[in-house]
Amino acid sequence: MKSTDQAYSDDLLLALRLREVPGSRIGEVLAEVQSHVAETGEDPRQAFGDPKQYADEVAAALGLQRGRGWRHLLSGLSWAHLVVTVVIGVASFLLADSLWGLGAGDDAAFGVPAGLMAAAAAVVLAACAAWIAAASRREPDDTVRDPRTGEDMARLGRWQLAVLIGAPALAFALMLLGGLLTR
Amino acid sequence: MRLTSQSYCLAVTDERWPGEWMRGVLSLCVLRVVADGPTYGYAIAARLADAGLGPVKGGTLYPILTRLETEALVSSSWEAGDGGPGRKFFTLTPAGEQFLRERTELWHVFTERAAGLLAPLPASRSTP
């Protein structure tokens, strides 16, 4: 697939997700576009129009209501989500602070030994990650699957995963380095 | 008068029918094409163009097929293409056949009545 076709496909996927089209149907729509464009040699934008407008048409054909905005998006959140978000924030701060302390040879916050604090914060963060993973497994499967191959069409790419894990890891490593430089 | 008949001819050969007419009849025509045997999107568009209904874009055609599928008037299955990205074949369901029969009959009555009303204007009216 050409890169412009891939870009159209990505935009359409996002637009359909925002209109709450089920994952299996999104897979069908994307495969239809790919198949049609390959057959006719047309540009997808010319054949199917603007991705947002096309997503509106698909949603209308499925009898889905137009997006209900932020209020609807927020209604899916529970107190547990809020608490875990706060815990992740506090634990991340304490981990960063204790890594700095470890580098500089000082105690971490509240006079706790830096090593102990870093270990405790890391355990809490790992527990939060496990909770999120378990919660997302409990969600009904709404993967965008290619109807032809059964493949996940919106899988996290290798470099996307690398950035997701690598960016915070790098930030923590820099805290340790920063602490060392103050010695 | 000359000009009117000329532009009328242009409109017909150009095969650009008024949008609201197409919206009204297109899904029935798509259903009729599928009734001739399992077929896929591009072939349906080509068949409609051959029939003189003008070019139908993918963005118009596939939502119609999606709607027909959610109403269980057609069913679909993917077939691997020769090295290509595959084709989605649509087949008429028994419910689709029933629907097509009823609507086709209705359509003929409807167009006959409309045609009966739409008698050509007397020539004198257009040259004041």
Tab-separated table of C-alpha atoms in Angstrom:
chain	number	residue	atom	x	y	z
A	1	MET	CA	0.000	0.000	0.000
A	2	LYS	CA	1.220	3.508	-0.846
A	3	SER	CA	2.032	5.820	2.058
A	4	THR	CA	-0.784	8.237	1.072
A	5	ASP	CA	-3.212	5.300	1.065
A	6	GLN	CA	-1.934	4.245	4.494
A	7	ALA	CA	-2.382	7.817	5.780
A	8	TYR	CA	-5.979	7.832	4.490
A	9	SER	CA	-6.578	4.464	6.127
A	10	ASP	CA	-5.190	5.734	9.455
A	11	ASP	CA	-7.348	8.888	9.349
A	12	LEU	CA	-10.434	6.855	8.488
A	13	LEU	CA	-9.738	4.384	11.315
A	14	LEU	CA	-9.530	7.206	13.849
A	15	ALA	CA	-12.667	8.913	12.505
A	16	LEU	CA	-14.624	5.629	12.681
A	17	ARG	CA	-13.374	4.914	16.222
A	18	LEU	CA	-14.504	8.395	17.330
A	19	ARG	CA	-17.960	7.594	15.932
A	20	GLU	CA	-18.000	4.367	17.973
A	21	VAL	CA	-18.230	2.080	14.966
A	22	PRO	CA	-17.498	-1.487	16.212
A	23	GLY	CA	-13.936	-2.710	15.585
A	24	SER	CA	-14.995	-5.593	13.336
A	25	ARG	CA	-16.971	-3.205	11.092
A	26	ILE	CA	-14.035	-0.764	10.931
A	27	GLY	CA	-11.928	-3.665	9.643
A	28	GLU	CA	-14.527	-4.296	6.930
A	29	VAL	CA	-14.627	-0.630	5.890
A	30	LEU	CA	-10.818	-0.316	5.708
A	31	ALA	CA	-10.549	-3.544	3.707
A	32	GLU	CA	-13.273	-2.321	1.316
A	33	VAL	CA	-11.344	0.897	0.689
A	34	GLN	CA	-8.067	-0.984	0.109
A	35	SER	CA	-9.707	-3.485	-2.205
A	36	HIS	CA	-11.595	-0.838	-4.198
A	37	VAL	CA	-8.581	1.446	-4.596
A	38	ALA	CA	-6.383	-1.462	-5.693
A	39	GLU	CA	-8.992	-2.412	-8.304
A	40	THR	CA	-9.618	1.054	-9.748
A	41	GLY	CA	-6.215	2.667	-9.178
A	42	GLU	CA	-8.050	5.684	-7.762
A	43	ASP	CA	-6.826	7.898	-4.957
A	44	PRO	CA	-8.824	6.912	-1.831
A	45	ARG	CA	-9.646	10.553	-1.081
A	46	GLN	CA	-11.114	10.926	-4.576
A	47	ALA	CA	-13.118	7.705	-4.442
A	48	PHE	CA	-14.352	7.939	-0.847
A	49	GLY	CA	-14.044	11.640	0.015
A	50	ASP	CA	-12.837	13.212	3.235
A	51	PRO	CA	-12.268	10.521	5.933
A	52	LYS	CA	-14.456	12.341	8.493
A	53	GLN	CA	-17.344	12.722	6.059
A	54	TYR	CA	-17.015	9.129	4.902
A	55	ALA	CA	-16.996	7.985	8.551
A	56	ASP	CA	-20.235	9.970	9.043
A	57	GLU	CA	-21.801	8.125	6.097
A	58	VAL	CA	-20.726	4.740	7.439
A	59	ALA	CA	-22.039	5.578	10.914
A	60	ALA	CA	-25.338	6.699	9.379
A	61	ALA	CA	-25.557	3.485	7.329
A	62	LEU	CA	-25.116	1.503	10.560
A	63	GLY	CA	-27.768	3.593	12.315
A	64	LEU	CA	-25.278	4.928	14.889
A	65	GLN	CA	-25.968	8.239	16.558
A	66	ARG	CA	-23.642	11.122	15.940
A	67	GLY	CA	-20.825	11.419	18.533
A	68	ARG	CA	-22.049	12.627	21.896
A	69	GLY	CA	-18.853	14.496	22.756
A	70	TRP	CA	-16.788	14.818	25.928
A	71	ARG	CA	-19.586	14.153	28.377
A	72	HIS	CA	-20.118	10.723	26.834
A	73	LEU	CA	-16.375	10.010	26.788
A	74	LEU	CA	-16.082	10.900	30.493
A	75	SER	CA	-19.070	8.764	31.461
A	76	GLY	CA	-16.959	5.657	30.843
A	77	LEU	CA	-14.507	6.675	33.602
A	78	SER	CA	-14.815	5.426	37.185
A	79	TRP	CA	-13.292	6.521	40.503
A	80	ALA	CA	-10.808	3.669	40.231
A	81	HIS	CA	-9.380	5.258	37.055
A	82	LEU	CA	-8.956	8.601	38.821
A	83	VAL	CA	-7.317	7.022	41.901
A	84	VAL	CA	-4.891	4.964	39.791
A	85	THR	CA	-3.982	8.082	37.768
A	86	VAL	CA	-3.146	10.000	40.960
A	87	VAL	CA	-1.196	7.037	42.401
A	88	ILE	CA	0.845	6.777	39.160
A	89	GLY	CA	1.612	10.508	39.313
A	90	VAL	CA	2.713	10.445	42.971
A	91	ALA	CA	4.737	7.209	42.564
A	92	SER	CA	6.463	8.611	39.448
A	93	PHE	CA	7.406	11.768	41.336
A	94	LEU	CA	8.746	9.766	44.310
A	95	LEU	CA	10.701	7.431	41.984
A	96	ALA	CA	12.246	10.410	40.161
A	97	ASP	CA	13.050	12.155	43.462
A	98	SER	CA	14.607	9.035	45.008
A	99	LEU	CA	16.672	8.318	41.873
A	100	TRP	CA	18.034	11.850	42.071
A	101	GLY	CA	18.770	11.266	45.788
A	102	LEU	CA	20.438	7.936	44.955
A	103	GLY	CA	22.695	9.694	42.439
A	104	ALA	CA	23.498	12.591	44.756
A	105	GLY	CA	23.976	10.348	47.805
A	106	ASP	CA	21.133	12.016	49.752
A	107	ASP	CA	17.995	10.648	51.373
A	108	ALA	CA	14.817	10.790	49.331
A	109	ALA	CA	11.693	12.729	50.408
A	110	PHE	CA	10.512	12.489	54.033
A	111	GLY	CA	13.931	11.257	55.194
A	112	VAL	CA	13.429	7.756	53.732
A	113	PRO	CA	16.602	6.093	52.350
A	114	ALA	CA	16.676	6.728	48.583
A	115	GLY	CA	17.173	3.073	47.625
A	116	LEU	CA	14.194	1.917	49.702
A	117	MET	CA	11.958	4.675	48.299
A	118	ALA	CA	12.986	3.938	44.694
A	119	ALA	CA	12.227	0.231	45.139
A	120	ALA	CA	8.835	0.936	46.754
A	121	ALA	CA	7.840	3.445	44.038
A	122	ALA	CA	8.890	1.019	41.291
A	123	VAL	CA	6.758	-1.753	42.847
A	124	VAL	CA	3.735	0.570	43.030
A	125	LEU	CA	4.188	1.595	39.376
A	126	ALA	CA	4.480	-2.040	38.299
A	127	ALA	CA	1.289	-2.853	40.233
A	128	CYS	CA	-0.530	0.013	38.453
A	129	ALA	CA	0.676	-1.249	35.059
A	130	ALA	CA	-0.578	-4.750	35.922
A	131	TRP	CA	-3.960	-3.305	36.997
A	132	ILE	CA	-4.315	-1.411	33.703
A	133	ALA	CA	-3.363	-4.503	31.698
A	134	ALA	CA	-5.890	-6.658	33.601
A	135	ALA	CA	-8.633	-4.019	33.196
A	136	SER	CA	-8.076	-3.756	29.456
A	137	ARG	CA	-8.237	-7.560	29.140
A	138	ARG	CA	-11.650	-7.512	30.843
A	139	GLU	CA	-12.992	-5.121	28.177
A	140	PRO	CA	-14.934	-6.856	25.390
A	141	ASP	CA	-12.738	-7.512	22.357
A	142	ASP	CA	-13.180	-4.546	20.015
A	143	THR	CA	-10.018	-4.993	17.966
A	144	VAL	CA	-9.977	-3.651	14.407
A	145	ARG	CA	-9.428	-6.935	12.586
A	146	ASP	CA	-8.747	-7.382	8.912
A	147	PRO	CA	-11.668	-9.551	7.723
A	148	ARG	CA	-9.374	-11.184	5.145
A	149	THR	CA	-6.548	-12.276	7.430
A	150	GLY	CA	-7.843	-11.843	10.984
A	151	GLU	CA	-4.855	-9.578	11.631
A	152	ASP	CA	-5.022	-6.664	14.062
A	153	MET	CA	-5.081	-3.563	11.811
A	154	ALA	CA	-4.289	-1.043	14.568
A	155	ARG	CA	-1.534	-2.808	16.472
A	156	LEU	CA	1.050	-0.726	18.305
A	157	GLY	CA	4.109	-0.595	16.087
A	158	ARG	CA	7.519	-1.606	17.403
A	159	TRP	CA	8.827	1.954	17.549
A	160	GLN	CA	5.591	3.239	19.073
A	161	LEU	CA	5.979	0.685	21.873
A	162	ALA	CA	9.655	1.671	22.195
A	163	VAL	CA	8.739	5.349	22.652
A	164	LEU	CA	5.967	4.486	25.109
A	165	ILE	CA	8.361	2.545	27.366
A	166	GLY	CA	11.608	4.270	26.411
A	167	ALA	CA	10.582	7.899	27.061
A	168	PRO	CA	9.740	7.469	30.773
A	169	ALA	CA	12.713	5.108	31.252
A	170	LEU	CA	15.010	7.741	29.731
A	171	ALA	CA	13.522	10.445	31.971
A	172	PHE	CA	14.207	8.331	35.095
A	173	ALA	CA	17.759	7.551	33.901
A	174	LEU	CA	18.381	11.283	33.437
A	175	MET	CA	17.213	11.932	37.019
A	176	LEU	CA	19.821	9.460	38.291
A	177	LEU	CA	22.449	11.067	36.048
A	178	GLY	CA	21.448	14.561	37.230
A	179	GLY	CA	21.894	13.470	40.842
A	180	LEU	CA	25.332	12.025	40.094
A	181	LEU	CA	26.430	15.288	38.469
A	182	THR	CA	25.683	17.248	41.669
A	183	ARG	CA	28.289	15.279	43.643
B	1	MET	CA	-36.196	26.025	-27.516
B	2	ARG	CA	-33.134	24.916	-29.440
B	3	LEU	CA	-30.928	25.673	-26.495
B	4	THR	CA	-33.184	23.763	-24.073
B	5	SER	CA	-33.219	20.600	-26.153
B	6	GLN	CA	-29.466	20.822	-26.591
B	7	SER	CA	-28.781	21.126	-22.876
B	8	TYR	CA	-31.253	18.315	-22.250
B	9	CYS	CA	-29.247	16.061	-24.579
B	10	LEU	CA	-26.049	17.115	-22.824
B	11	ALA	CA	-27.499	16.221	-19.453
B	12	VAL	CA	-28.500	12.761	-20.654
B	13	THR	CA	-25.207	11.876	-22.344
B	14	ASP	CA	-23.281	13.242	-19.384
B	15	GLU	CA	-25.113	10.788	-17.103
B	16	ARG	CA	-25.210	13.158	-14.161
B	17	TRP	CA	-28.612	12.525	-12.712
B	18	PRO	CA	-30.053	14.767	-10.014
B	19	GLY	CA	-28.681	13.675	-6.645
B	20	GLU	CA	-32.066	13.124	-5.016
B	21	TRP	CA	-33.157	10.790	-7.821
B	22	MET	CA	-29.998	8.730	-7.408
B	23	ARG	CA	-30.437	8.579	-3.641
B	24	GLY	CA	-33.966	7.300	-4.149
B	25	VAL	CA	-33.257	4.526	-6.615
B	26	LEU	CA	-29.620	3.534	-6.143
B	27	SER	CA	-30.003	0.980	-3.359
B	28	LEU	CA	-32.750	-0.814	-5.287
B	29	CYS	CA	-30.530	-0.871	-8.404
B	30	VAL	CA	-27.584	-2.190	-6.371
B	31	LEU	CA	-29.826	-4.919	-4.995
B	32	ARG	CA	-30.920	-5.807	-8.530
B	33	VAL	CA	-27.288	-6.094	-9.713
B	34	VAL	CA	-26.474	-8.368	-6.754
B	35	ALA	CA	-29.547	-10.469	-7.663
B	36	ASP	CA	-27.751	-11.534	-10.867
B	37	GLY	CA	-25.252	-13.488	-8.766
B	38	PRO	CA	-22.523	-12.848	-6.193
B	39	THR	CA	-20.529	-9.780	-7.146
B	40	TYR	CA	-18.141	-7.232	-5.639
B	41	GLY	CA	-18.030	-3.437	-5.288
B	42	TYR	CA	-16.089	-2.434	-8.363
B	43	ALA	CA	-18.100	-4.776	-10.620
B	44	ILE	CA	-21.351	-3.352	-9.218
B	45	ALA	CA	-20.167	0.210	-9.969
B	46	ALA	CA	-19.182	-0.845	-13.497
B	47	ARG	CA	-22.582	-2.501	-14.049
B	48	LEU	CA	-24.403	0.657	-12.885
B	49	ALA	CA	-22.280	2.792	-15.216
B	50	ASP	CA	-22.977	0.417	-18.130
B	51	ALA	CA	-26.687	0.680	-17.424
B	52	GLY	CA	-26.382	4.445	-17.956
B	53	LEU	CA	-26.792	5.514	-14.342
B	54	GLY	CA	-23.482	7.358	-14.411
B	55	PRO	CA	-20.325	6.895	-12.369
B	56	VAL	CA	-20.981	5.871	-8.764
B	57	LYS	CA	-18.141	6.582	-6.376
B	58	GLY	CA	-16.934	4.108	-3.762
B	59	GLY	CA	-17.913	6.593	-1.063
B	60	THR	CA	-21.547	6.321	-2.207
B	61	LEU	CA	-21.653	2.635	-3.092
B	62	TYR	CA	-20.154	0.951	-0.024
B	63	PRO	CA	-22.368	2.675	2.580
B	64	ILE	CA	-25.367	1.467	0.535
B	65	LEU	CA	-23.982	-2.081	0.603
B	66	THR	CA	-23.316	-1.730	4.347
B	67	ARG	CA	-26.913	-0.644	4.908
B	68	LEU	CA	-28.247	-3.537	2.801
B	69	GLU	CA	-26.054	-5.901	4.801
B	70	THR	CA	-27.187	-4.605	8.222
B	71	GLU	CA	-30.789	-4.985	6.997
B	72	ALA	CA	-29.917	-8.615	6.074
B	73	LEU	CA	-30.930	-8.075	2.435
B	74	VAL	CA	-27.456	-9.125	1.269
B	75	SER	CA	-24.686	-11.191	2.868
B	76	SER	CA	-20.974	-10.842	2.211
B	77	SER	CA	-17.754	-12.844	2.200
B	78	TRP	CA	-14.144	-12.076	1.315
B	79	GLU	CA	-12.379	-13.972	-1.435
B	80	ALA	CA	-8.636	-13.847	-1.953
B	81	GLY	CA	-7.598	-11.969	-5.090
B	82	ASP	CA	-4.733	-12.985	-7.388
B	83	GLY	CA	-1.967	-11.325	-5.417
B	84	GLY	CA	-4.286	-8.364	-4.850
B	85	PRO	CA	-5.950	-7.304	-1.602
B	86	GLY	CA	-9.000	-9.548	-2.120
B	87	ARG	CA	-12.610	-8.846	-3.046
B	88	LYS	CA	-15.716	-8.656	-0.928
B	89	PHE	CA	-18.506	-10.571	-2.639
B	90	PHE	CA	-22.136	-9.736	-1.932
B	91	THR	CA	-24.964	-12.258	-2.273
B	92	LEU	CA	-28.717	-11.670	-2.204
B	93	THR	CA	-30.470	-13.262	0.803
B	94	PRO	CA	-34.016	-14.713	0.615
B	95	ALA	CA	-35.242	-11.634	2.513
B	96	GLY	CA	-33.415	-9.478	-0.039
B	97	GLU	CA	-35.138	-11.257	-2.913
B	98	GLN	CA	-38.543	-10.776	-1.322
B	99	PHE	CA	-37.786	-7.086	-0.727
B	100	LEU	CA	-36.516	-6.628	-4.284
B	101	ARG	CA	-39.636	-8.202	-5.804
B	102	GLU	CA	-41.982	-5.978	-3.795
B	103	ARG	CA	-40.035	-2.781	-4.356
B	104	THR	CA	-39.506	-3.423	-8.080
B	105	GLU	CA	-43.247	-3.799	-8.581
B	106	LEU	CA	-43.885	-0.652	-6.559
B	107	TRP	CA	-41.203	1.222	-8.482
B	108	HIS	CA	-42.861	0.467	-11.818
B	109	VAL	CA	-46.242	1.667	-10.597
B	110	PHE	CA	-44.609	4.781	-9.136
B	111	THR	CA	-42.668	5.715	-12.268
B	112	GLU	CA	-45.669	5.053	-14.521
B	113	ARG	CA	-47.778	7.406	-12.442
B	114	ALA	CA	-45.048	10.041	-12.384
B	115	ALA	CA	-44.548	9.687	-16.151
B	116	GLY	CA	-48.301	10.004	-16.679
B	117	LEU	CA	-48.271	13.297	-14.833
B	118	LEU	CA	-45.071	14.550	-16.448
B	119	ALA	CA	-46.526	14.977	-19.932
B	120	PRO	CA	-44.261	17.110	-22.166
B	121	LEU	CA	-45.028	20.824	-21.978
B	122	PRO	CA	-46.805	22.262	-25.037
B	123	ALA	CA	-44.203	23.839	-27.366
B	124	SER	CA	-45.892	27.256	-27.296
B	125	ARG	CA	-45.252	27.646	-23.536
B	126	SER	CA	-41.472	27.849	-23.905
B	127	THR	CA	-41.458	30.595	-26.627
B	128	PRO	CA	-43.173	33.618	-25.102
